[in-house]
mmCIF file of C-alpha atoms and ligand atoms in Angstrom:
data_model
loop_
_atom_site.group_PDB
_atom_site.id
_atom_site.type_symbol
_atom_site.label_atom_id
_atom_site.label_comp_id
_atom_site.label_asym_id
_atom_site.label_seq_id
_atom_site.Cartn_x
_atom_site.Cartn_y
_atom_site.Cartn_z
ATOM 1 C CA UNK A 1 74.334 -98.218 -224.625
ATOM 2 C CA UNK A 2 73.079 -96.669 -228.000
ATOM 3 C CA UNK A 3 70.968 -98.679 -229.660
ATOM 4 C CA UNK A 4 68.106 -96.479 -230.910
ATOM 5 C CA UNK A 5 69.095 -92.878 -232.594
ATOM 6 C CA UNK A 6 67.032 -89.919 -233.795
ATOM 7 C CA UNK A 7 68.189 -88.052 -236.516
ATOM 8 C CA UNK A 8 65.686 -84.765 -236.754
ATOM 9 C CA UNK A 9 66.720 -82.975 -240.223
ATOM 10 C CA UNK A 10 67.015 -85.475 -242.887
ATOM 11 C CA UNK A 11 68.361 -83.277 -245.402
ATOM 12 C CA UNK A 12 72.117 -83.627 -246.955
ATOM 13 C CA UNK A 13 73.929 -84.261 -243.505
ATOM 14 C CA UNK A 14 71.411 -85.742 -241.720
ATOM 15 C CA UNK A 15 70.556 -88.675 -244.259
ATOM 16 C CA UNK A 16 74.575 -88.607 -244.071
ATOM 17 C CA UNK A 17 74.366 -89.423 -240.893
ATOM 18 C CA UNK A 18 71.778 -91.470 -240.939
ATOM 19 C CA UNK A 19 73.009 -93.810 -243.599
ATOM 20 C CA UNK A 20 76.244 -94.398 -241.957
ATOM 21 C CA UNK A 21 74.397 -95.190 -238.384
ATOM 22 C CA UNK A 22 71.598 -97.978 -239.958
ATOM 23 C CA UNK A 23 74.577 -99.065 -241.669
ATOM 24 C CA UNK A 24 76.702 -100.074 -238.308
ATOM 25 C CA UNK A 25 73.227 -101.370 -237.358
ATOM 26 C CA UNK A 26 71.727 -98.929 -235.619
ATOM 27 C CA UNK A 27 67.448 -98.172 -235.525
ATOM 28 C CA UNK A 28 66.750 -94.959 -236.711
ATOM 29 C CA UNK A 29 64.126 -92.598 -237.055
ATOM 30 C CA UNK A 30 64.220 -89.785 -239.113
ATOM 31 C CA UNK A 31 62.038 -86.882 -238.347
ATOM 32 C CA UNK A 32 61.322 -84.049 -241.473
ATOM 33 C CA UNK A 33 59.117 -81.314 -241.253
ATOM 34 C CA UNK A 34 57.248 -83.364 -244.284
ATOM 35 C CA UNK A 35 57.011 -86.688 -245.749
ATOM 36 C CA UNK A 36 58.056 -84.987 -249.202
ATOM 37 C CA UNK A 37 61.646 -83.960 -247.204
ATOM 38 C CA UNK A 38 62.035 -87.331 -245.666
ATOM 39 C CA UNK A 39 62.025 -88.402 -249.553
ATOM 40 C CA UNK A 40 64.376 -86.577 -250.522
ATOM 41 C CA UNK A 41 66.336 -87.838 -247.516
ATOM 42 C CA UNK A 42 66.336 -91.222 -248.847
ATOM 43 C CA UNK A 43 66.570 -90.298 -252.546
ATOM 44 C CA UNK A 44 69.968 -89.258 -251.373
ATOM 45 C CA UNK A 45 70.723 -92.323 -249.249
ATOM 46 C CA UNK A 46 69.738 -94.273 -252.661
ATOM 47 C CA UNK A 47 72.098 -92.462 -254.428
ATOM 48 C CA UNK A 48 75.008 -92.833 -252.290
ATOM 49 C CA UNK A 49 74.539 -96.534 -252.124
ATOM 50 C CA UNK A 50 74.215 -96.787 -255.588
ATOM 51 C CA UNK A 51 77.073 -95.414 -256.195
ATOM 52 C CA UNK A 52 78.734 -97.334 -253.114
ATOM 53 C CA UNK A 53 77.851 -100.376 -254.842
ATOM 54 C CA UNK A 54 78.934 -99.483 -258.617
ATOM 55 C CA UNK A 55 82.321 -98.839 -256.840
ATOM 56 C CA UNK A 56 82.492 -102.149 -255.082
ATOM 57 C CA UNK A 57 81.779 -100.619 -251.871
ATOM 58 C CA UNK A 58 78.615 -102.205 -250.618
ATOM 59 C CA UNK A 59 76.672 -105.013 -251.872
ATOM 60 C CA UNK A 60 72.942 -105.424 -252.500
ATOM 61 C CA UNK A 61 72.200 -106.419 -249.217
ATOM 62 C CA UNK A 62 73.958 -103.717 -247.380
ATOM 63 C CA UNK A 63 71.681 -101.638 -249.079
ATOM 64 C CA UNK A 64 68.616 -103.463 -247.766
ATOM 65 C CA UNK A 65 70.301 -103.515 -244.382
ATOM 66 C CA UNK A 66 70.370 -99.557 -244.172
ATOM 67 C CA UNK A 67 67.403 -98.782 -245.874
ATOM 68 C CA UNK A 68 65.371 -101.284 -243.335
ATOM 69 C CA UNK A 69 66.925 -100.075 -240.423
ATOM 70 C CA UNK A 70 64.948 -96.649 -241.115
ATOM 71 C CA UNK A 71 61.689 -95.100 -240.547
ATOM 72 C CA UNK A 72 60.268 -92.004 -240.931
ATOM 73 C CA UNK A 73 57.992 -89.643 -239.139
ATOM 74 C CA UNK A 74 57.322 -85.494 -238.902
ATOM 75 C CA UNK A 75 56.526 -86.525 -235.166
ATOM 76 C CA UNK A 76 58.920 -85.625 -232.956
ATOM 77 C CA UNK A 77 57.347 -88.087 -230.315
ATOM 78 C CA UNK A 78 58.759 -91.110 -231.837
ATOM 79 C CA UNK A 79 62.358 -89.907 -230.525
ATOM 80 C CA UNK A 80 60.517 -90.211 -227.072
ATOM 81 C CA UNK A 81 62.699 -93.828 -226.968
ATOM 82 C CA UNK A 82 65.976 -92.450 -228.741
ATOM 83 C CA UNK A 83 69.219 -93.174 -226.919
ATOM 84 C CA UNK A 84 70.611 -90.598 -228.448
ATOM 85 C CA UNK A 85 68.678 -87.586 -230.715
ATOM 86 C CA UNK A 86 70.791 -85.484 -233.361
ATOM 87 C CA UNK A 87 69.895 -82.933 -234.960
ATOM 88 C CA UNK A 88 70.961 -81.952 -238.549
ATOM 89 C CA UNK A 89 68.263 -78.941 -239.243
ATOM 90 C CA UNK A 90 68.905 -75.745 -240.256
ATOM 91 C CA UNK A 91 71.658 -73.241 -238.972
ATOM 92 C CA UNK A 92 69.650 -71.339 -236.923
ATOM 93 C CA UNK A 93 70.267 -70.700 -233.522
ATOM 94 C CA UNK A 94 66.322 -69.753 -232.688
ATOM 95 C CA UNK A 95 64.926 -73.297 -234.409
ATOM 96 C CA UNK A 96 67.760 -75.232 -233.057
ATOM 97 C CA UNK A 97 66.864 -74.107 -229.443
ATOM 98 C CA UNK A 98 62.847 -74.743 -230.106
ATOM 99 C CA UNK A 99 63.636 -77.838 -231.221
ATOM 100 C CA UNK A 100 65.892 -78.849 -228.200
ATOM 101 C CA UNK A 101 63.208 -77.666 -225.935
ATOM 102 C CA UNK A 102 60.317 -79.327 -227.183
ATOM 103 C CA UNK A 103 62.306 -82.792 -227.369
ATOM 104 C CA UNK A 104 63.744 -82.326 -224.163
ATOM 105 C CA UNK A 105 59.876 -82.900 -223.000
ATOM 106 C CA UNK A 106 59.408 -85.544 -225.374
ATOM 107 C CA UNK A 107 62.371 -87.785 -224.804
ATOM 108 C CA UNK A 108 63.663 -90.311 -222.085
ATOM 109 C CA UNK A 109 65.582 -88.386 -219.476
ATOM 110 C CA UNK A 110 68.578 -90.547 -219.890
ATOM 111 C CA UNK A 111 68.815 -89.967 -223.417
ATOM 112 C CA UNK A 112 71.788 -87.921 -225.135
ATOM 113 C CA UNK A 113 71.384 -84.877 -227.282
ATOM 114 C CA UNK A 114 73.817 -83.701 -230.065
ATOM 115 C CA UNK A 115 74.442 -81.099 -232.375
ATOM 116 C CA UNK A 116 75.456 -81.301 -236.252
ATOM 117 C CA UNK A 117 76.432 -77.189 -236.524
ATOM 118 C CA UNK A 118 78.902 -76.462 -237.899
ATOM 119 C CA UNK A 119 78.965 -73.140 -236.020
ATOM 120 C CA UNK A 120 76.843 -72.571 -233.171
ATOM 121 C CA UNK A 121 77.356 -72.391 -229.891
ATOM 122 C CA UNK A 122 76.475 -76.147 -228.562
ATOM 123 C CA UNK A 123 76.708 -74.563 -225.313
ATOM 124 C CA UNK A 124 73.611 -71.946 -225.812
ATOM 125 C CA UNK A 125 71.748 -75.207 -227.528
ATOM 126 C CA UNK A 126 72.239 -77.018 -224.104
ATOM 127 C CA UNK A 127 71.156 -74.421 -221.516
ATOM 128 C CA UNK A 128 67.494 -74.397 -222.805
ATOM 129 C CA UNK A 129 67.308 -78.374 -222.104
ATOM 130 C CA UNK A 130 66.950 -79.528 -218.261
ATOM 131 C CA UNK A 131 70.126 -82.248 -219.585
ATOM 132 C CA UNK A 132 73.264 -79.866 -220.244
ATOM 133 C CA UNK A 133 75.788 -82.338 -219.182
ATOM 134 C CA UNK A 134 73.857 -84.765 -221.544
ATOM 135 C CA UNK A 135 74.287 -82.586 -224.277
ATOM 136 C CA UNK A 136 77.324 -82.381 -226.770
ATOM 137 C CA UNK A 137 78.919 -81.802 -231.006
ATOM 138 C CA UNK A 138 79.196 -84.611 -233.380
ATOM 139 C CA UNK A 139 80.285 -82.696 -236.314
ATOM 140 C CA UNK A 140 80.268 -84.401 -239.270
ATOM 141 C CA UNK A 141 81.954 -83.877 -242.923
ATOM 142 C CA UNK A 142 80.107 -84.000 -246.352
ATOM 143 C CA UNK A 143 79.796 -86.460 -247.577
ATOM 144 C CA UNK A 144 79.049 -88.592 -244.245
ATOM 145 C CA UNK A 145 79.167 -91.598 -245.994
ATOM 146 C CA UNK A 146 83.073 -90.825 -247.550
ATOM 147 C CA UNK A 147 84.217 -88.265 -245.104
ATOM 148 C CA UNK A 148 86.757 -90.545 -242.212
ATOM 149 C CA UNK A 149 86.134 -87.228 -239.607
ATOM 150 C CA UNK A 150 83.867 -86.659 -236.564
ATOM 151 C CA UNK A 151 84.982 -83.976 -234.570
ATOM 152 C CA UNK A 152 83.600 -84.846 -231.007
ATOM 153 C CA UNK A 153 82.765 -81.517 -229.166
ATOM 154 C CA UNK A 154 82.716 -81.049 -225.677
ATOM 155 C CA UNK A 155 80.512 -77.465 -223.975
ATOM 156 C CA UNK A 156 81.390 -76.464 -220.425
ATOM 157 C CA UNK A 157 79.091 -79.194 -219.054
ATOM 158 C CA UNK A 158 78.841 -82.129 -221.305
ATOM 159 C CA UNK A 159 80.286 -84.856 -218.326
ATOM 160 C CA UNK A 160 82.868 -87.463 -218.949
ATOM 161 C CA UNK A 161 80.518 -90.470 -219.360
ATOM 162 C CA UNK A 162 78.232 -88.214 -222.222
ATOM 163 C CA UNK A 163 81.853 -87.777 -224.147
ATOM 164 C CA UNK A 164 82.700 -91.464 -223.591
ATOM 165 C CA UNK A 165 79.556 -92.605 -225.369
ATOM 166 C CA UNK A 166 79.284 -90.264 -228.117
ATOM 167 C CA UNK A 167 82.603 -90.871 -228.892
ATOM 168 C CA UNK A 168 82.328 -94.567 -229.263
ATOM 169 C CA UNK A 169 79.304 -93.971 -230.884
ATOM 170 C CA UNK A 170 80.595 -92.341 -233.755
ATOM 171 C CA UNK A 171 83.449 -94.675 -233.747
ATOM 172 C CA UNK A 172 81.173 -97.243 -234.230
ATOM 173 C CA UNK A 173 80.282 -95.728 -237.451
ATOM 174 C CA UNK A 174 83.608 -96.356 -238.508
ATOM 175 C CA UNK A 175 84.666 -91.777 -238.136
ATOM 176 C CA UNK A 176 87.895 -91.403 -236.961
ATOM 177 C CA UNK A 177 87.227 -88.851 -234.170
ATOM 178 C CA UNK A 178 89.299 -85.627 -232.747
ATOM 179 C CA UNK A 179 87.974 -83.730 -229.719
ATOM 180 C CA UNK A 180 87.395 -79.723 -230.033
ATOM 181 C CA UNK A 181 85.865 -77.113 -228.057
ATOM 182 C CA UNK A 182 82.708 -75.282 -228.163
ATOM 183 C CA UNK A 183 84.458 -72.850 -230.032
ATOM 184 C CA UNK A 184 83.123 -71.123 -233.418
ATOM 185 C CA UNK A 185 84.467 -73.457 -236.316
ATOM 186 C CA UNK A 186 85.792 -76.029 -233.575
ATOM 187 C CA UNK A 187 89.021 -77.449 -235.691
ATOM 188 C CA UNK A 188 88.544 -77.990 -239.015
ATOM 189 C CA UNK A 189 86.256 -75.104 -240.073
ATOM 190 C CA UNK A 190 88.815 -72.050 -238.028
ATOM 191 C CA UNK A 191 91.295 -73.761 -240.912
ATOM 192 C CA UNK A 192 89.601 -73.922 -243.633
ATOM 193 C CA UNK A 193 87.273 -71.102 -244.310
ATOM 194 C CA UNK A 194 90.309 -68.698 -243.805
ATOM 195 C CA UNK A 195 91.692 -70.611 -246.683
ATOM 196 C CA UNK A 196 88.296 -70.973 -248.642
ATOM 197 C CA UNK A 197 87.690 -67.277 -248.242
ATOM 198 C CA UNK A 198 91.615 -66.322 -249.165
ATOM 199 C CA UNK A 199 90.793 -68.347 -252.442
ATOM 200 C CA UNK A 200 87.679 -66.292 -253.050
ATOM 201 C CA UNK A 201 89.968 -63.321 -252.852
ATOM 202 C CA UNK A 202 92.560 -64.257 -255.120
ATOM 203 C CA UNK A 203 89.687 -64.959 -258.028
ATOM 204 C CA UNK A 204 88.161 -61.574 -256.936
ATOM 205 C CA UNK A 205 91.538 -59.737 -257.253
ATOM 206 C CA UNK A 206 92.129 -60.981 -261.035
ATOM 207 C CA UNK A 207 95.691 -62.861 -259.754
ATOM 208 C CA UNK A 208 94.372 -66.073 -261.485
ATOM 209 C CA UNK A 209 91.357 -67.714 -263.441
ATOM 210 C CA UNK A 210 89.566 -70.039 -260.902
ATOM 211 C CA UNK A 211 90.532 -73.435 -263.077
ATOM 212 C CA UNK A 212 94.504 -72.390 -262.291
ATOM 213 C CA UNK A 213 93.437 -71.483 -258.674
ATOM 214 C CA UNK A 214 91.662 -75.154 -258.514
ATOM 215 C CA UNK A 215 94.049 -76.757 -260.155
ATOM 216 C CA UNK A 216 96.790 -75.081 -257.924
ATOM 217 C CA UNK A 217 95.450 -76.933 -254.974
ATOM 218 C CA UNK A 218 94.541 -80.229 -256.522
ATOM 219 C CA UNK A 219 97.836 -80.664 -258.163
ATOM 220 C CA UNK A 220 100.382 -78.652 -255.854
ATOM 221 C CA UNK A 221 99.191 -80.535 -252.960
ATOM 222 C CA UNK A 222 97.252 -82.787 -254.117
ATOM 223 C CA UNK A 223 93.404 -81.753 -252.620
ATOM 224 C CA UNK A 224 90.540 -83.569 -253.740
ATOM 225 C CA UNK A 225 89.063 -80.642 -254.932
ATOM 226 C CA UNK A 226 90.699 -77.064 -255.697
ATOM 227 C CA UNK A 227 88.742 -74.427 -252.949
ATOM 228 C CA UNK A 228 86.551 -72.868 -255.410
ATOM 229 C CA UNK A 229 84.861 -76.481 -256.563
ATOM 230 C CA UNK A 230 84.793 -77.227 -252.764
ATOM 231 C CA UNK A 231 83.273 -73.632 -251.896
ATOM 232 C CA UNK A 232 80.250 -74.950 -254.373
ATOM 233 C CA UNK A 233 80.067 -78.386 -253.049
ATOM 234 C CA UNK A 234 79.599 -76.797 -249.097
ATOM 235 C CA UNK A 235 77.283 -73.891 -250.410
ATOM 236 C CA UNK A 236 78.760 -70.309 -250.622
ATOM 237 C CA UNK A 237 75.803 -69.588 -248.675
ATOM 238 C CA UNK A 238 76.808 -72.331 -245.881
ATOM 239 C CA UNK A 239 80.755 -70.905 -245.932
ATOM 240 C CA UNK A 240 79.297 -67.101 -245.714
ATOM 241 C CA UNK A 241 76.794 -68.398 -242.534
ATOM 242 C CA UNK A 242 80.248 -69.578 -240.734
ATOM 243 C CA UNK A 243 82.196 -67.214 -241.822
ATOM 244 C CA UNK A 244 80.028 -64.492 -240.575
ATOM 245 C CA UNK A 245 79.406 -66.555 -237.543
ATOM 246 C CA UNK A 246 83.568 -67.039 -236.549
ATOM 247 C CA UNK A 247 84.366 -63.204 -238.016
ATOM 248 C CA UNK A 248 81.267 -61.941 -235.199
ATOM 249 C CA UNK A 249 82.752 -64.088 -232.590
ATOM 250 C CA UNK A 250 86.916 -63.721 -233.630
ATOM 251 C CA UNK A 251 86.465 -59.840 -234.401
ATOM 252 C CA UNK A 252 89.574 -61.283 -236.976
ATOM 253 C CA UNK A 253 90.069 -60.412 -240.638
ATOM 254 C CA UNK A 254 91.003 -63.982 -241.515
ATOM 255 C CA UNK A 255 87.299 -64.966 -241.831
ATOM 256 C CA UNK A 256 86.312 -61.698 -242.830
ATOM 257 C CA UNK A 257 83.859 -62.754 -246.336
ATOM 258 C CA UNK A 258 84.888 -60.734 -249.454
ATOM 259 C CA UNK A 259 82.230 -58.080 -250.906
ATOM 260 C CA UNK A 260 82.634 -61.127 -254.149
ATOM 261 C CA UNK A 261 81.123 -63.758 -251.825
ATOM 262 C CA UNK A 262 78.412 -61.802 -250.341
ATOM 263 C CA UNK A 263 77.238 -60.852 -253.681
ATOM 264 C CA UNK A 264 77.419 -64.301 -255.302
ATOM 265 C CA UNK A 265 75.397 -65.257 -252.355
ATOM 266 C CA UNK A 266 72.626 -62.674 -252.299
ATOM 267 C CA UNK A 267 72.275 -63.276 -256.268
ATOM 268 C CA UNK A 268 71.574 -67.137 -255.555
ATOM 269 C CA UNK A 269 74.698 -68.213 -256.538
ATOM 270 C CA UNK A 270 74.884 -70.622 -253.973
ATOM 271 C CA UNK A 271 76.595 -73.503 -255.417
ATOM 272 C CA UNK A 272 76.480 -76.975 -256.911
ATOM 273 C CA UNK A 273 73.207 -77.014 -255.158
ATOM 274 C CA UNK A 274 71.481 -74.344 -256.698
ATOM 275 C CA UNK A 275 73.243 -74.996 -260.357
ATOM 276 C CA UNK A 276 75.543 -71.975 -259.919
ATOM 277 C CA UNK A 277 78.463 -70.826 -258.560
ATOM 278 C CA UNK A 278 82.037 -70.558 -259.169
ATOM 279 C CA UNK A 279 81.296 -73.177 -261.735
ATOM 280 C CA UNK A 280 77.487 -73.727 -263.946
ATOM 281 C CA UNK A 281 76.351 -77.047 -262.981
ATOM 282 C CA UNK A 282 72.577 -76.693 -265.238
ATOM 283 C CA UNK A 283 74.601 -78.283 -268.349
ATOM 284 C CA UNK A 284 76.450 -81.542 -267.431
HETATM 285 N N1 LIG B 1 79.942 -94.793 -250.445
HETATM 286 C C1 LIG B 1 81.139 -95.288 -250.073
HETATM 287 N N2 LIG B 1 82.288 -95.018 -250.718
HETATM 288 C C2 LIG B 1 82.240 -94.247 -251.800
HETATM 289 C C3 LIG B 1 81.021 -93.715 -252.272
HETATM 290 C C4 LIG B 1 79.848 -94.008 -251.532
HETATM 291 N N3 LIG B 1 78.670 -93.509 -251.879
HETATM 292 N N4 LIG B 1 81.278 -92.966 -253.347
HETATM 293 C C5 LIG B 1 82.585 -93.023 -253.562
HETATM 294 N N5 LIG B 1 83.157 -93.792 -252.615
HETATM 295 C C6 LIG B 1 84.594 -94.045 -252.434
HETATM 296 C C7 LIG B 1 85.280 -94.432 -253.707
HETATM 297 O O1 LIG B 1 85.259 -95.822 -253.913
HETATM 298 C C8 LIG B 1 86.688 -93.922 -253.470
HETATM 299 O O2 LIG B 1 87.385 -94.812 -252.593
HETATM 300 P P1 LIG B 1 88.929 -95.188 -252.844
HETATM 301 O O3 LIG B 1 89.674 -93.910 -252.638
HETATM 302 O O4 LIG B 1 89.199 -96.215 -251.793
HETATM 303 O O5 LIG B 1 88.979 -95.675 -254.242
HETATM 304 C C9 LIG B 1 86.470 -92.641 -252.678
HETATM 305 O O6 LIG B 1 85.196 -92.823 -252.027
HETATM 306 C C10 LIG B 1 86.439 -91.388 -253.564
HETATM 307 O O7 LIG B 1 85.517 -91.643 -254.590
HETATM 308 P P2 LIG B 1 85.680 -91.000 -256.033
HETATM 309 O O8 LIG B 1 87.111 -90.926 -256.404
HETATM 310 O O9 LIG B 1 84.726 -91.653 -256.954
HETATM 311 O O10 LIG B 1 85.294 -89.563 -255.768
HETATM 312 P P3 LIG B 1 83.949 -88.851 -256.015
HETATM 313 O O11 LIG B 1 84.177 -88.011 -257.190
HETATM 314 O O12 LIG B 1 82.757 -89.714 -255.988
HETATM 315 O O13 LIG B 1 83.819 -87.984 -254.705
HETATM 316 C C11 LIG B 1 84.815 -86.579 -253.067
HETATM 317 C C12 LIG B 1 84.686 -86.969 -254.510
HETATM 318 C C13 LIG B 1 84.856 -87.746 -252.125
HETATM 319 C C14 LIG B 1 83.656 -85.651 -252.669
HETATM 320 C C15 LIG B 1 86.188 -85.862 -253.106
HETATM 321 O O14 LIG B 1 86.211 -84.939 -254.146
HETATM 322 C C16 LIG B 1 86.508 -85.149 -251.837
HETATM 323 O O15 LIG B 1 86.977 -85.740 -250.880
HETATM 324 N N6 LIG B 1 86.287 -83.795 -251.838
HETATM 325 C C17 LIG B 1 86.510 -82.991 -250.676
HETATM 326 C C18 LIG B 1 85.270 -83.021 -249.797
HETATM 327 C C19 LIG B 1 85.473 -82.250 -248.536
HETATM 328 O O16 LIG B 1 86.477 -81.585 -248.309
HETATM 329 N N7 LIG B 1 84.464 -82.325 -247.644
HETATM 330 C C20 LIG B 1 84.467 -81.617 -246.416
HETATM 331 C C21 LIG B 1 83.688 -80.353 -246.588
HETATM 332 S S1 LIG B 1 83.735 -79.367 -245.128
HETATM 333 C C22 LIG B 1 82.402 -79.879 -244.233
HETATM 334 O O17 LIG B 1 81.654 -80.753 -244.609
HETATM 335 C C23 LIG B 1 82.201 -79.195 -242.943
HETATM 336 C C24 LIG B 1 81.042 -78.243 -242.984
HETATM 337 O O18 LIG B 1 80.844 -77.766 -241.685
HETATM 338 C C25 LIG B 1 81.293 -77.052 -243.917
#
């Protein structure tokens, strides 16, 4: 029974995360690498609910309710009571499995780890813990709080009753959940960074301006946002990372990056996060 959760990386996803869980009622703690992050964390939160209340969403006390229902720390040994611990923190493989080792000391043996990449190998993320079968993907969709998906994902070992749980857990939180593989990209991402990446190329070939591209998608079949706007919302930086990550693994052109991307990427262009990328976000 899940009762207590750990969310360790309380950046964009995480506070996602994190929002959604003290909002279904569960006690979290947050764990940053500084109070200043953890901040930020909640600055988002704030925002979101905000907003979730302006659109008749959430109420005034909802808000209370989800902001009370967190605390947070930069010690990872107040997840040593966590029923379940996971981990939104950078995509890297070597601070994912540092992290994962150290709490696998810290926390109670029965409790369950998971896995926010987008990416990685879950499975490599388990085998430095002494709890594999404990150990499993709850991939979430940005934003948390609007996205319906969690795609549940199961490694070699995760058992049965580790699935069960998880599952229900993020059902709890209201996700509508699908069940994928430890395989790069799992479901949704093996779909659509091809198409991301394809839309990258079209722009880079000249065949259209990246409004009619957008606008393409939005209006031809009715997206919520034409792939170029949604390439800035993820991050080019985050759909190069996966698509280098699924190209390595695939050895398949279809999430080969075009020279275009890599260069936007290495010039900072990284996005509505960093104020540029397809689009200029500095002037609103
Ligand atoms: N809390 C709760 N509900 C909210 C809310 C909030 N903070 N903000 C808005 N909403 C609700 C609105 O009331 C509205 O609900 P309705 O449809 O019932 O009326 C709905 O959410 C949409 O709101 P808006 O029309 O105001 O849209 P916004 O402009 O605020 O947000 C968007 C736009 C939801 C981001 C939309 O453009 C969208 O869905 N874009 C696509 C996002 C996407 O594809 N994300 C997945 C990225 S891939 C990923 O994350 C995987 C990773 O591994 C790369």
């Amino acid at each position: 029974m899940i009762k207590k959760v750990g969310i360790v990386g309380f950046g964009q996803m995480g506070s996602g995360i994190g929002q959604v869980a003290a909002g279904n009622g569960y006690e979290i703690v947050a764990v940053e690498v500084t109070d200043d992050a953890f901040r930020t964390g909640l600055k988002y939160i704030t925002k979101s609910l905000d907003k979730a209340i302006e659109k008749g969403k959430a109420d005034n006390d909802y808000k209370q309710k989800v902001l009370g229902n967190i605390t947070g720390t930069t010690d990872l040994h107040a997840l040593a009571d966590c029923d379940l611990v996971c981990e939104a923190v950078i995509e890297n493989m070597v601070v994912k499995k540092q992290l994962f080792t150290n709490i696998d000391k810290i926390c109670k043996p029965e409790a369950i780890f998971a896995s926010n990449t987008s990416s990685l190998s879950i499975g490599d993320m388990a085998a430095v813990t002494d709890r594999p079968t404990q150990f499993l993907g709850l991939h979430f969709f940005n934003p948390v709080p609007i996205m319906k998906l969690c795609e549940v994902v199961k490694t070699l070992d995760t058992s049965e009753q580790t699935f069960d749980v998880a599952f229900q857990f993020a059902e709890s939180l209201g996700k509508a959940c699908v069940t994928a593989k430890d395989s790069p990209g799992f479901i949704v991402n093996v779909l659509l960074v091809p198409y991301l990446l394809d839309a990258i190329r079209m722009y880079e070939r000249g065949l259209a301006t990246k409004e009619d591209i957008d606008n393409g998608m939005m209006l031809g079949c009715g997206h919520p946002m034409g792939p170029l706007t949604l390439t800035d919302f993820i991050g080019l930086d985050t759909i190069l990372y996966i698509a280098d990550i699924m190209f390595e693994e695939f050895k398949d052109s279809h999430y080969a990056a075009s020279p275009l991307l890599r260069r936007m990427v290495n010039a900072g262009y990284n996005g509505k996060k960093a104020g540029k990328g397809f689009y200029d976000y500095t002037k609103k």
